[in-house]
Amino acid sequence: MRALLSVSDKTGVLDLARELHALGVSLISTGGTAKLLADAGLPVTEVAEVTGFPEMLDGRVKTLHPKVHGGLLARRDTPEHMAALAAHGIDTIDLLVVNLYPFESTVAKSGCTLADAIENIDIGGPAMVRSAAKNWKDVAVLTDASQYAEVVAELKASKAVSDATRFKLAVAAFNRISNYDGAISDFLSAIDLSNGLPEQEAAPQRTLFPAQSNGRFVKLQDLRYGENSHQQAALYRDLYPAPGSLVTAVQLQGKELSYNNIADADAAWECVKSFEAPACVIVKHANPCGVAVGAHPLEAYSKAFQTDPTSAFGGIIAFNRTLDEAAALQVSKQFVEVLMAPGFTPEALAVFKTKVNVRILQIALPPGGPTAWDQGRNFMDAKRVGSGLLLQTSDIHELKLSDLKVVTKVQPTEQQLQDLLFAWKVATYVKSNAIVFCANGMTFGVGAGQMSRLDSARIASIKAQAAGLSLAGTAVASDAFFPFRDGLDVVVDAGATCIIQPGGSMRDQEVIDAADERGVAMVFSGVRHFRH
């Protein structure tokens, strides 16, 4: 049995080589890997001795040779193949260990030049991996150090790698090549050529949206069904998920997550992690039905629950602080589908031990805060349309006090300004058209997803009334401008004393005049937050 080892990342390869040698496997290797093995006292044959050609062109050509690919591709059960090998003095290669030049990590470095990127495009490695994976019935191909132990264990147990393992390794190999080629395409397709070809020794200017998008996702689990029971579904994650995203969650207890659980949990988590203060978000059918901040999780939850106790039944609850026993005891009094937090005290988990159906997810908050950028590029949102894909940067615009423009005669107080900023943040996560009443760090009424902004305003006030909450003195956020004064009149009639909206309507002055007439403060944000 012969093995060819040629790795860029040498983690674990020396131990693997020692195990293979002990099992009587002949070792072939290239360049630095061969030197590593030889220095460790292992007998190793360099590829140049096998091919009869030296490594050349600064290492660009070393394994692209019939004596390598013939040894990998020959079918052992085909006499003609074996006769051809014998005629040309080619020996079979039964085990291939290859990992590729570090293209992904190279281009992730700040200031990576085009020349550096190009030189880290592996040619011989992917070619060997494809050859070995194609001939999986006869060749085992290892492309990651995490695979070494399993293969060694099988060789020790039965002197061979099983068909099932070889096939699994081949699939992993083709996936690795696909991901590698996708990364190369992503990088090169994003180079801005509007001013001509970039200099080889300079970091190329890159566009935010590449000429070709290569989404790469790994399946986490099959789901029982999709949005409805007659639909099939599965959950995938990005090959390189953003820190602090839902797909990085660890489920600590509870039933299997459903499609709708996951969608609603994502809405809740994205909202709650946007707050700096201790916060709680309760989501039902993709919309926040209660959002609040407090001195601690219990206070935040108690305030959020007050907004709409009816909708909170069977909802998704998210915290941005470790959940303690006091908050857990209060949450446990209601029916909850999913509970999320960056951590849980042992006492909090004990509260839910008997509630075995409650799905508890632990998710680490992202480093750098909710508006952090990933390797200099904003997170992307994607939406499928018929045979196409809409891509956009995530809506993580952070509105500051200095961004606000007071447009009315009445000036908002300091407390009103804080209420307006809170309401604006919540409105970001409410489906359009969105109207949100808030005060003192909690939502009082949420109107979401209506075709008419006027209806959203009415629904928000009706929700507050049903919850027994007074809207007197509240702040209102509208995710987009008021096209007419009627929407403003509805929220003021309900009790609002200050309003935040983007502005930008042809009738802005009409709405401003209406606010002045009603004696309320209004500020323009200058940005909108549609969420479709």
Coordinates of C-alpha atoms in Angstrom, one line a residue:
M1 CA 0.0 0.0 0.0
R2 CA 1.3 3.4 -1.0
A3 CA 0.3 6.8 0.4
L4 CA 1.1 10.2 -1.1
L5 CA 1.2 13.1 1.4
S6 CA 1.4 16.7 0.2
V7 CA 0.0 19.2 2.7
S8 CA 0.1 23.0 3.2
D9 CA -1.3 22.8 6.7
K10 CA 1.0 20.2 8.4
T11 CA -1.2 19.8 11.5
G12 CA -1.1 16.2 12.5
V13 CA 0.6 15.0 9.4
L14 CA 3.7 13.8 11.1
D15 CA 1.7 11.6 13.6
L16 CA -0.3 10.3 10.6
A17 CA 2.8 9.4 8.7
R18 CA 4.3 7.6 11.7
E19 CA 1.1 5.5 12.0
L20 CA 1.1 4.7 8.3
H21 CA 4.7 3.7 8.4
A22 CA 4.1 1.4 11.4
L23 CA 1.3 -0.2 9.3
G24 CA 3.7 -0.9 6.5
V25 CA 2.5 1.8 4.2
S26 CA 5.1 3.2 1.8
L27 CA 5.3 7.0 1.9
I28 CA 5.6 9.4 -1.0
S29 CA 5.7 13.2 -0.5
T30 CA 6.5 16.6 -1.9
G31 CA 8.7 19.5 -0.9
G32 CA 8.3 20.7 2.7
T33 CA 6.2 17.7 3.7
A34 CA 8.9 15.3 2.5
K35 CA 11.5 17.3 4.4
L36 CA 9.4 17.2 7.6
L37 CA 9.0 13.4 7.3
A38 CA 12.7 12.8 6.5
D39 CA 13.8 15.0 9.4
A40 CA 11.7 12.9 11.7
G41 CA 13.5 9.8 10.5
L42 CA 10.7 8.4 8.4
P43 CA 11.6 6.7 5.1
V44 CA 10.0 8.8 2.4
T45 CA 10.3 8.9 -1.4
E46 CA 10.1 12.3 -3.0
V47 CA 7.6 12.8 -5.9
A48 CA 10.4 13.9 -8.1
E49 CA 11.9 10.4 -7.8
V50 CA 8.6 8.8 -8.8
T51 CA 8.0 11.0 -11.8
G52 CA 11.6 11.4 -12.9
F53 CA 11.1 15.1 -13.1
P54 CA 12.2 17.7 -10.6
E55 CA 9.8 20.1 -9.0
M56 CA 9.9 23.2 -11.2
L57 CA 8.5 26.7 -11.9
D58 CA 8.8 27.6 -8.2
G59 CA 6.8 24.6 -7.2
R60 CA 4.0 25.3 -9.7
V61 CA 4.6 21.9 -11.3
K62 CA 5.5 18.9 -9.2
T63 CA 2.6 16.4 -9.1
L64 CA 1.0 17.0 -12.6
H65 CA 2.4 13.8 -14.1
P66 CA 1.0 10.5 -15.3
K67 CA 2.9 8.6 -12.7
V68 CA 1.0 10.4 -10.1
H69 CA -2.5 10.6 -11.7
G70 CA -2.2 7.2 -13.3
G71 CA -1.5 5.7 -9.9
L72 CA -4.5 7.5 -8.5
L73 CA -7.0 7.0 -11.4
A74 CA -6.4 3.4 -12.4
R75 CA -9.3 1.1 -11.7
R76 CA -8.0 -2.0 -10.0
D77 CA -10.8 -4.1 -11.3
T78 CA -10.1 -3.2 -14.9
P79 CA -7.4 -5.4 -16.5
E80 CA -6.8 -2.8 -19.3
H81 CA -6.0 -0.1 -16.7
M82 CA -3.6 -2.4 -14.7
A83 CA -1.9 -3.5 -17.9
A84 CA -1.4 0.2 -18.9
L85 CA 0.2 0.9 -15.6
A86 CA 2.5 -2.1 -15.9
A87 CA 3.5 -1.1 -19.5
H88 CA 4.5 2.4 -18.3
G89 CA 6.1 1.5 -15.0
I90 CA 3.4 3.2 -12.9
D91 CA 2.6 2.0 -9.4
T92 CA -0.8 2.5 -7.8
I93 CA -1.3 5.1 -5.0
D94 CA -3.9 3.9 -2.5
L95 CA -4.1 6.8 0.0
L96 CA -3.9 10.5 -0.8
V97 CA -3.4 13.1 1.9
V98 CA -3.7 16.7 0.6
N99 CA -4.8 20.0 1.9
L100 CA -4.6 23.0 -0.3
Y101 CA -2.7 26.3 -0.4
P102 CA -4.3 28.7 2.1
F103 CA -6.1 30.8 -0.5
E104 CA -9.0 31.7 1.8
S105 CA -6.8 32.9 4.7
T106 CA -4.5 34.7 2.4
V107 CA -7.2 36.9 0.8
A108 CA -8.8 37.5 4.2
K109 CA -5.6 39.4 5.2
S110 CA -5.8 43.2 5.0
G111 CA -3.8 44.4 2.0
C112 CA -3.5 41.1 0.2
T113 CA -2.1 41.8 -3.2
L114 CA -3.3 40.3 -6.4
A115 CA 0.0 38.5 -6.8
D116 CA -0.3 36.9 -3.4
A117 CA -3.8 35.8 -4.1
I118 CA -2.8 34.3 -7.5
E119 CA 0.2 32.4 -6.0
N120 CA -2.0 30.9 -3.4
I121 CA -4.3 29.3 -6.0
D122 CA -3.4 25.6 -5.8
I123 CA -3.3 23.6 -9.1
G124 CA -1.7 20.3 -8.4
G125 CA -3.5 19.7 -5.1
P126 CA -7.1 20.0 -6.4
A127 CA -6.1 17.9 -9.5
M128 CA -4.9 15.1 -7.3
V129 CA -7.9 15.4 -5.0
R130 CA -10.3 15.1 -7.9
S131 CA -8.4 12.1 -9.3
A132 CA -8.4 10.3 -6.0
A133 CA -12.1 11.2 -5.2
K134 CA -13.2 10.1 -8.7
N135 CA -11.5 6.7 -8.1
W136 CA -12.9 6.4 -4.5
K137 CA -13.6 2.7 -4.9
D138 CA -9.8 2.1 -4.9
V139 CA -8.3 5.3 -3.3
A140 CA -9.0 7.0 0.1
V141 CA -8.5 10.8 -0.1
L142 CA -8.0 12.8 3.1
T143 CA -8.4 16.6 2.8
D144 CA -8.6 17.6 6.5
A145 CA -6.6 16.6 9.6
S146 CA -9.9 15.8 11.4
Q147 CA -10.2 12.7 9.1
Y148 CA -6.8 11.2 10.0
A149 CA -7.9 9.3 13.2
E150 CA -10.8 7.5 11.6
V151 CA -8.7 6.2 8.7
V152 CA -5.9 5.1 10.9
A153 CA -8.3 3.3 13.1
E154 CA -9.8 1.4 10.2
L155 CA -6.4 0.5 8.8
K156 CA -5.4 -0.9 12.2
A157 CA -8.6 -2.9 12.5
S158 CA -8.9 -4.4 9.1
K159 CA -5.8 -3.3 7.0
A160 CA -8.1 -1.4 4.7
V161 CA -10.3 1.6 4.5
S162 CA -14.0 0.6 4.1
D163 CA -16.0 1.4 1.0
A164 CA -18.4 3.6 3.1
T165 CA -15.5 5.6 4.5
R166 CA -13.8 6.0 1.1
F167 CA -17.1 7.3 -0.4
K168 CA -17.7 9.7 2.5
L169 CA -14.1 11.0 2.1
A170 CA -14.6 11.4 -1.6
V171 CA -17.7 13.5 -1.1
A172 CA -15.9 15.6 1.5
A173 CA -13.1 16.1 -1.0
F174 CA -15.3 17.3 -3.8
N175 CA -17.0 19.6 -1.4
R176 CA -13.7 21.0 -0.4
I177 CA -12.7 21.6 -4.0
S178 CA -16.1 23.3 -4.7
N179 CA -15.6 25.6 -1.7
Y180 CA -12.1 26.4 -2.7
D181 CA -13.0 27.2 -6.2
G182 CA -15.9 29.3 -4.9
A183 CA -13.6 31.3 -2.8
I184 CA -11.3 32.0 -5.7
S185 CA -14.3 33.0 -7.9
D186 CA -15.6 35.3 -5.1
F187 CA -12.3 37.1 -4.8
L188 CA -11.5 37.5 -8.5
S189 CA -15.1 38.3 -9.4
A190 CA -15.2 41.1 -6.9
I191 CA -12.1 42.9 -8.3
D192 CA -13.1 46.4 -9.6
L193 CA -12.0 46.6 -13.2
S194 CA -13.6 50.0 -13.9
N195 CA -10.2 51.6 -13.9
G196 CA -8.4 48.8 -15.7
L197 CA -6.5 45.8 -14.4
P198 CA -5.0 46.3 -10.9
E199 CA -1.3 46.3 -10.3
Q200 CA 0.0 42.8 -9.4
E201 CA 1.8 44.0 -6.3
A202 CA -1.1 46.1 -5.0
A203 CA -4.2 45.2 -3.1
P204 CA -7.0 45.4 -5.7
Q205 CA -10.0 47.6 -5.2
R206 CA -13.0 45.3 -4.7
T207 CA -16.7 45.8 -5.3
L208 CA -19.3 44.9 -2.7
F209 CA -21.2 42.7 -5.1
P210 CA -19.1 40.4 -7.2
A211 CA -19.9 39.6 -10.8
Q212 CA -20.7 36.1 -9.7
S213 CA -22.1 35.1 -6.3
N214 CA -21.2 31.7 -5.0
G215 CA -23.2 30.9 -1.9
R216 CA -21.8 27.9 0.0
F217 CA -23.9 26.3 2.7
V218 CA -23.5 23.3 5.0
K219 CA -26.6 21.3 6.0
L220 CA -27.1 21.3 9.8
Q221 CA -30.3 19.2 9.9
D222 CA -33.4 18.1 8.1
L223 CA -36.6 19.6 9.5
R224 CA -39.8 17.8 10.1
Y225 CA -41.5 20.0 7.6
G226 CA -41.4 23.6 6.2
E227 CA -43.6 26.6 6.8
N228 CA -46.6 24.2 6.4
S229 CA -46.8 20.5 7.0
H230 CA -47.0 19.7 3.2
Q231 CA -43.6 21.4 2.6
Q232 CA -40.2 19.7 3.1
A233 CA -37.4 21.7 4.6
A234 CA -33.8 21.6 6.0
L235 CA -31.6 24.1 7.8
Y236 CA -28.2 25.1 6.3
R237 CA -25.5 27.5 7.6
D238 CA -23.0 29.6 5.8
L239 CA -19.7 27.8 5.3
Y240 CA -18.2 30.6 7.4
P241 CA -21.0 31.8 9.6
A242 CA -20.9 35.3 11.2
P243 CA -20.0 35.2 14.9
G244 CA -23.1 35.6 17.1
S245 CA -25.5 34.4 14.4
L246 CA -28.4 32.0 15.1
V247 CA -26.8 29.1 13.3
T248 CA -24.0 29.1 15.9
A249 CA -26.5 28.3 18.7
V250 CA -26.2 25.3 20.9
Q251 CA -29.5 23.8 21.8
L252 CA -29.4 22.9 25.5
Q253 CA -32.8 21.2 25.7
G254 CA -36.2 20.9 24.1
K255 CA -37.9 19.5 21.0
E256 CA -36.4 19.7 17.6
L257 CA -36.6 23.2 16.1
S258 CA -39.2 23.7 13.4
Y259 CA -38.9 25.8 10.3
N260 CA -41.1 28.5 11.8
N261 CA -39.2 28.3 15.1
I262 CA -36.0 29.0 13.4
A263 CA -37.3 31.9 11.3
D264 CA -38.9 33.6 14.4
A265 CA -35.9 32.8 16.6
D266 CA -33.7 34.6 14.0
A267 CA -36.0 37.7 14.1
A268 CA -35.9 37.8 17.9
W269 CA -32.1 37.2 18.2
E270 CA -31.2 39.9 15.6
C271 CA -33.4 42.4 17.4
V272 CA -32.2 41.7 21.0
K273 CA -28.5 41.7 20.2
S274 CA -28.8 45.2 18.7
F275 CA -29.3 46.6 22.3
E276 CA -26.5 47.6 24.6
A277 CA -28.6 47.6 27.8
P278 CA -30.1 44.4 29.2
A279 CA -33.0 43.6 26.8
C280 CA -35.8 41.2 26.1
V281 CA -37.5 40.6 22.8
I282 CA -40.7 38.5 22.3
V283 CA -41.5 37.6 18.7
K284 CA -44.6 36.1 17.2
H285 CA -44.9 35.3 13.5
A286 CA -41.7 37.1 12.7
N287 CA -42.7 40.4 14.4
P288 CA -41.7 41.7 17.8
C289 CA -44.8 41.8 20.0
G290 CA -42.9 43.1 23.0
V291 CA -39.5 44.7 23.4
A292 CA -38.0 46.3 26.5
V293 CA -34.8 47.2 28.2
G294 CA -34.2 47.1 32.0
A295 CA -31.7 47.0 34.8
H296 CA -31.7 43.2 34.6
P297 CA -33.3 40.4 32.5
L298 CA -36.3 40.1 34.8
E299 CA -37.2 43.8 34.5
A300 CA -36.7 43.7 30.7
Y301 CA -38.9 40.6 30.4
S302 CA -41.7 42.0 32.6
K303 CA -41.9 45.2 30.6
A304 CA -41.7 43.3 27.2
F305 CA -44.5 40.9 28.3
Q306 CA -46.8 43.8 29.2
T307 CA -46.9 45.1 25.6
D308 CA -49.0 42.2 24.3
P309 CA -49.5 39.2 26.7
T310 CA -52.0 37.6 24.3
S311 CA -49.5 37.5 21.4
A312 CA -46.7 36.5 23.7
F313 CA -48.4 33.1 24.3
G314 CA -46.4 30.5 22.4
G315 CA -43.8 33.1 21.4
I316 CA -40.1 33.2 20.9
I317 CA -38.2 35.0 23.7
A318 CA -34.6 36.3 23.5
F319 CA -32.4 38.0 26.0
N320 CA -29.0 39.7 25.5
R321 CA -27.8 38.8 29.0
T322 CA -27.3 35.6 30.9
L323 CA -30.6 34.4 32.1
D324 CA -30.8 34.1 35.8
E325 CA -33.2 32.2 38.1
A326 CA -35.5 35.2 38.8
A327 CA -36.1 35.9 35.1
A328 CA -36.5 32.2 34.3
L329 CA -39.1 31.7 37.0
Q330 CA -41.2 34.5 35.5
V331 CA -40.8 33.3 31.9
S332 CA -41.7 29.8 33.0
K333 CA -45.2 31.0 33.9
Q334 CA -46.1 31.4 30.2
F335 CA -46.1 29.0 27.2
V336 CA -42.9 29.6 25.3
E337 CA -41.7 27.8 22.2
V338 CA -38.0 28.9 22.1
L339 CA -35.9 30.7 24.8
M340 CA -32.6 32.2 23.8
A341 CA -29.8 33.9 25.7
P342 CA -26.0 34.2 25.6
G343 CA -25.9 32.1 28.8
F344 CA -28.0 30.5 31.5
T345 CA -27.2 30.0 35.1
P346 CA -27.6 26.5 36.5
E347 CA -30.5 27.7 38.5
A348 CA -32.2 29.1 35.4
L349 CA -31.8 25.8 33.5
A350 CA -33.2 23.9 36.5
V351 CA -36.4 25.9 36.3
F352 CA -37.1 24.5 32.8
K353 CA -36.0 20.9 33.5
T354 CA -39.6 19.7 33.8
K355 CA -40.6 21.7 30.7
V356 CA -38.9 19.3 28.4
N357 CA -40.6 20.7 25.2
V358 CA -39.1 24.2 25.7
R359 CA -36.3 24.7 23.2
I360 CA -33.4 26.5 24.9
L361 CA -30.7 28.0 22.8
Q362 CA -27.4 29.4 23.9
I363 CA -25.8 31.9 21.5
A364 CA -22.6 33.8 22.1
L365 CA -23.0 37.5 21.4
P366 CA -21.0 38.8 18.4
P367 CA -17.6 40.4 19.2
G368 CA -17.5 44.1 18.4
G369 CA -21.2 44.7 18.9
P370 CA -24.2 44.4 16.6
T371 CA -22.8 46.7 13.9
A372 CA -19.4 44.9 13.6
W373 CA -18.2 44.3 10.0
D374 CA -17.0 40.9 8.9
Q375 CA -13.5 41.2 7.4
G376 CA -14.2 44.7 6.2
R377 CA -17.4 43.8 4.5
N378 CA -20.9 44.3 5.7
F379 CA -23.1 41.2 6.5
M380 CA -25.3 40.4 3.5
D381 CA -29.0 39.7 3.4
A382 CA -30.3 37.4 0.7
K383 CA -33.8 36.8 -0.7
R384 CA -34.7 34.3 -3.3
V385 CA -36.9 35.5 -6.2
G386 CA -38.0 33.4 -9.2
S387 CA -34.7 31.9 -10.5
G388 CA -32.8 34.8 -9.0
L389 CA -31.3 36.3 -5.8
L390 CA -31.6 39.7 -4.3
L391 CA -28.5 40.6 -2.2
Q392 CA -28.2 43.6 0.0
T393 CA -26.1 44.8 3.0
S394 CA -27.8 44.2 6.3
D395 CA -29.9 47.0 7.8
I396 CA -27.6 47.7 10.7
H397 CA -27.7 51.5 10.5
E398 CA -27.2 53.0 14.0
L399 CA -29.2 56.2 14.4
K400 CA -27.6 58.8 16.8
L401 CA -29.0 61.8 18.5
S402 CA -26.8 64.0 16.3
D403 CA -28.6 62.5 13.3
L404 CA -32.0 63.7 14.3
K405 CA -33.5 66.9 12.8
V406 CA -36.3 68.5 14.8
V407 CA -38.8 69.9 12.3
T408 CA -41.6 71.2 14.6
K409 CA -42.0 74.2 16.9
V410 CA -42.2 71.9 19.9
Q411 CA -38.7 70.7 20.9
P412 CA -38.5 67.1 22.2
T413 CA -37.3 66.7 25.8
E414 CA -34.2 64.6 26.6
Q415 CA -36.4 61.8 27.8
Q416 CA -38.5 62.0 24.6
L417 CA -35.3 61.8 22.5
Q418 CA -34.3 58.6 24.2
D419 CA -37.8 57.2 23.7
L420 CA -37.7 58.1 20.1
L421 CA -34.4 56.4 19.5
F422 CA -35.6 53.3 21.3
A423 CA -38.8 53.2 19.2
W424 CA -36.8 53.7 16.1
K425 CA -34.5 50.7 16.9
V426 CA -37.6 48.5 17.5
A427 CA -39.3 49.7 14.2
T428 CA -36.2 48.4 12.4
Y429 CA -37.2 44.8 13.2
V430 CA -41.0 45.2 12.6
K431 CA -42.4 44.2 9.2
S432 CA -43.5 47.2 7.1
N433 CA -45.6 49.1 7.3
A434 CA -44.5 49.6 10.9
I435 CA -45.8 51.9 13.7
V436 CA -44.4 51.5 17.2
F437 CA -45.5 53.2 20.4
C438 CA -42.8 53.3 23.1
A439 CA -41.9 54.9 26.4
N440 CA -39.4 54.4 29.2
G441 CA -37.5 51.6 27.4
M442 CA -40.5 49.5 26.4
T443 CA -43.0 49.0 23.6
F444 CA -46.6 49.9 24.3
G445 CA -48.2 49.1 20.9
V446 CA -46.9 47.5 17.7
G447 CA -48.6 47.8 14.3
A448 CA -46.9 45.6 11.7
G449 CA -47.1 44.4 8.2
Q450 CA -50.2 46.3 7.0
M451 CA -50.7 47.5 3.5
S452 CA -51.7 50.9 4.9
R453 CA -49.6 52.8 7.3
L454 CA -52.9 54.3 8.7
D455 CA -54.1 50.7 9.5
S456 CA -50.8 49.9 11.2
A457 CA -51.2 53.0 13.4
R458 CA -54.7 52.0 14.3
I459 CA -53.7 48.4 15.1
A460 CA -50.9 49.6 17.3
S461 CA -53.2 51.7 19.4
I462 CA -55.8 48.8 19.5
K463 CA -53.1 46.4 20.8
A464 CA -52.1 48.8 23.5
Q465 CA -55.8 49.3 24.6
A466 CA -56.3 45.5 24.6
A467 CA -53.2 45.1 26.9
G468 CA -54.6 47.8 29.2
L469 CA -51.8 50.2 28.5
S470 CA -52.2 54.0 28.2
L471 CA -50.5 55.6 25.3
A472 CA -50.5 59.1 26.9
G473 CA -47.1 60.6 26.5
T474 CA -45.7 57.9 24.3
A475 CA -43.2 58.2 21.5
V476 CA -44.0 56.8 18.0
A477 CA -41.7 55.6 15.3
S478 CA -42.8 55.1 11.7
D479 CA -40.4 53.1 9.6
A480 CA -41.2 55.2 6.5
F481 CA -42.6 58.7 6.0
F482 CA -46.3 59.6 6.6
P483 CA -47.7 60.2 3.2
F484 CA -50.6 62.2 4.6
R485 CA -51.4 63.8 8.0
D486 CA -54.1 61.2 8.8
G487 CA -51.5 58.7 10.2
L488 CA -50.1 61.4 12.5
D489 CA -53.6 62.3 13.7
V490 CA -54.3 58.7 14.6
V491 CA -51.2 58.4 16.8
V492 CA -51.6 61.8 18.4
D493 CA -55.3 61.0 19.1
A494 CA -54.1 57.8 20.8
G495 CA -51.8 59.8 23.1
A496 CA -48.4 60.2 21.4
T497 CA -46.6 63.4 22.1
C498 CA -43.5 62.9 19.9
I499 CA -42.9 61.2 16.6
I500 CA -39.9 60.0 14.6
Q501 CA -40.1 59.4 10.9
P502 CA -37.7 59.5 8.0
G503 CA -39.2 62.4 6.1
G504 CA -39.0 62.6 2.4
S505 CA -42.6 62.8 1.4
M506 CA -44.0 65.3 -1.1
R507 CA -46.3 66.3 1.8
D508 CA -43.7 66.6 4.5
Q509 CA -44.8 70.2 5.2
E510 CA -48.4 69.2 5.5
V511 CA -47.4 66.6 8.1
I512 CA -45.1 69.1 9.9
D513 CA -47.9 71.6 10.0
A514 CA -50.3 69.0 11.4
A515 CA -47.7 68.2 14.2
D516 CA -47.4 71.9 15.0
E517 CA -51.2 72.2 15.0
R518 CA -51.5 69.3 17.4
G519 CA -48.7 70.6 19.6
V520 CA -46.4 67.6 19.4
A521 CA -42.7 67.2 18.6
M522 CA -41.5 65.5 15.5
V523 CA -38.0 64.6 14.3
F524 CA -36.8 63.3 11.0
S525 CA -34.3 60.5 10.9
G526 CA -33.3 60.9 7.3
V527 CA -33.3 57.1 6.8
R528 CA -36.1 54.6 6.5
H529 CA -36.3 51.0 7.7
F530 CA -38.5 49.0 5.3
R531 CA -38.6 45.3 6.2
H532 CA -40.4 43.2 3.7

